Amino acid sequence: MFSKKRTLFFKMLFSSLVRRKSRMLTALLAVAIGAAVLMGMMTVYRDIPEQMGREMRSYGANMIFVPAEGKTAMNLSVIESVVKEIPQEKIVGTAPWRYKSLTMNHLPLTGAGTDFLQVEKTRPYWQVDGNYPKNDNEILVGHDIAEMTKLKPGDAVNVAGRDEDGKPFRQELTIAGILKTGGKEDGFVFLDLHLLNGLLETPDTVEIMELSIAASAGELELYRQHIERDTPDIVPRLVKRITRSETTVLEKLQMLVYLVTAVILMLTMICVTTTMMAMVMERRKEIGLKKAIGAENRSIVSEFMGTGIVLGVLGGCLGCVMGYFFASAISFSVFGRSVSIVPAVIVITLGLSVVVTVIACILPVRRAVRIEPALVLRGE
């Protein structure tokens, strides 16, 4: 008996969907579009923190290491061991720095030793006329110095100074490029850190280590606390200007995603409600006749709610497919990479699609169960 009732219910449900193809298609497309936008926004938003974090790295490092109080330098090998404790997939670049008073062609200036491969990652905003140094005997010269001395890429210069014991040194180096930042770097000369330490006859030491890490402000703070606790010779500091800007942007994007999602779900609900209400008005005589021959309100509710659930499931499935391509298009156009499919996002999208359609059916169902068979059959 139960099986026959269930079979009859599904036949009625199928008939209801097929006989009103245009209205059902309109409601189905509304649910699908809503689910697509929901799926796309959630998929993109899941990747936004990581993607935005890497985009924000173009503004410079967000963490630096400096020597502890009473010390003037840090051992490079110790720093490298500390850096390894940070998840490597989150590290964009780590650039060491050491400064020393030098002369270049008898012109006194400040020399900065660093790792140029890492500088390209931590300071991508640098503008270099020529090339970054590829060999130990190549250097970068600041724009102000190049203007003053009329130097250009390819010129050879003599760099001189004194080591830690006061012993003079001199080295002929080649200019690989001219650096222009509009800041104090335009007055420096930059050479390889290992070369500078070799000229100074000191082990590999640094005065500052810049780290560019693709992580949230909370994660950065945890890394800072961990390093500060376990490595007393190093003082980790966060670059507040960078981390605050990143946090502000992510919070605003989060609010935008929530707002757009809420509006889309509301519009989907209104569209489904309107379609189901029109169906109720069209089927007034049919509903009145069913109730006149003994149909209970429960069966009327089940039929309309079943229709809503079917629309929610079908529209949600279609929307998930559309939403993935929508998210991929956004990610490729903005970040230049694809997005990954997350099962949890699909489940949430399908669940919300069904919930929205069920809620949208409440008002039409109330209208349907209030239909008086006698009045409808008399044509009133």
PDB file of N, CA and C in Angstrom, residues 6 49 129 179-180 187 290 361:
ATOM      1  N   ARG A   6       3.468   5.836  -2.836  1.00  0.00           N
ATOM      2  CA  ARG A   6       4.702   6.521  -3.221  1.00  0.00           C
ATOM      3  C   ARG A   6       4.815   6.609  -4.736  1.00  0.00           C
ATOM      4  N   PRO A  49      42.123  34.303   0.327  1.00  0.00           N
ATOM      5  CA  PRO A  49      43.205  34.625   1.265  1.00  0.00           C
ATOM      6  C   PRO A  49      44.588  34.259   0.734  1.00  0.00           C
ATOM      7  N   ASP A 129      67.297  49.092 -14.617  1.00  0.00           N
ATOM      8  CA  ASP A 129      67.704  49.359 -15.994  1.00  0.00           C
ATOM      9  C   ASP A 129      68.919  48.492 -16.284  1.00  0.00           C
ATOM     10  N   LEU A 179      69.553  50.680 -10.489  1.00  0.00           N
ATOM     11  CA  LEU A 179      68.320  50.545  -9.715  1.00  0.00           C
ATOM     12  C   LEU A 179      67.657  51.903  -9.503  1.00  0.00           C
ATOM     13  N   LYS A 180      66.341  51.953  -9.762  1.00  0.00           N
ATOM     14  CA  LYS A 180      65.580  53.180  -9.523  1.00  0.00           C
ATOM     15  C   LYS A 180      64.322  52.824  -8.751  1.00  0.00           C
ATOM     16  N   GLY A 187      70.657  55.666  -3.595  1.00  0.00           N
ATOM     17  CA  GLY A 187      71.981  56.141  -3.210  1.00  0.00           C
ATOM     18  C   GLY A 187      72.903  55.040  -2.731  1.00  0.00           C
ATOM     19  N   LYS A 290      -9.436  17.876  -6.033  1.00  0.00           N
ATOM     20  CA  LYS A 290      -8.758  16.874  -5.211  1.00  0.00           C
ATOM     21  C   LYS A 290      -9.270  16.908  -3.779  1.00  0.00           C
ATOM     22  N   CYS A 361       8.522  27.928  -1.263  1.00  0.00           N
ATOM     23  CA  CYS A 361       7.245  27.238  -1.486  1.00  0.00           C
ATOM     24  C   CYS A 361       6.266  27.420  -0.326  1.00  0.00           C
TER      25      CYS A 361
END
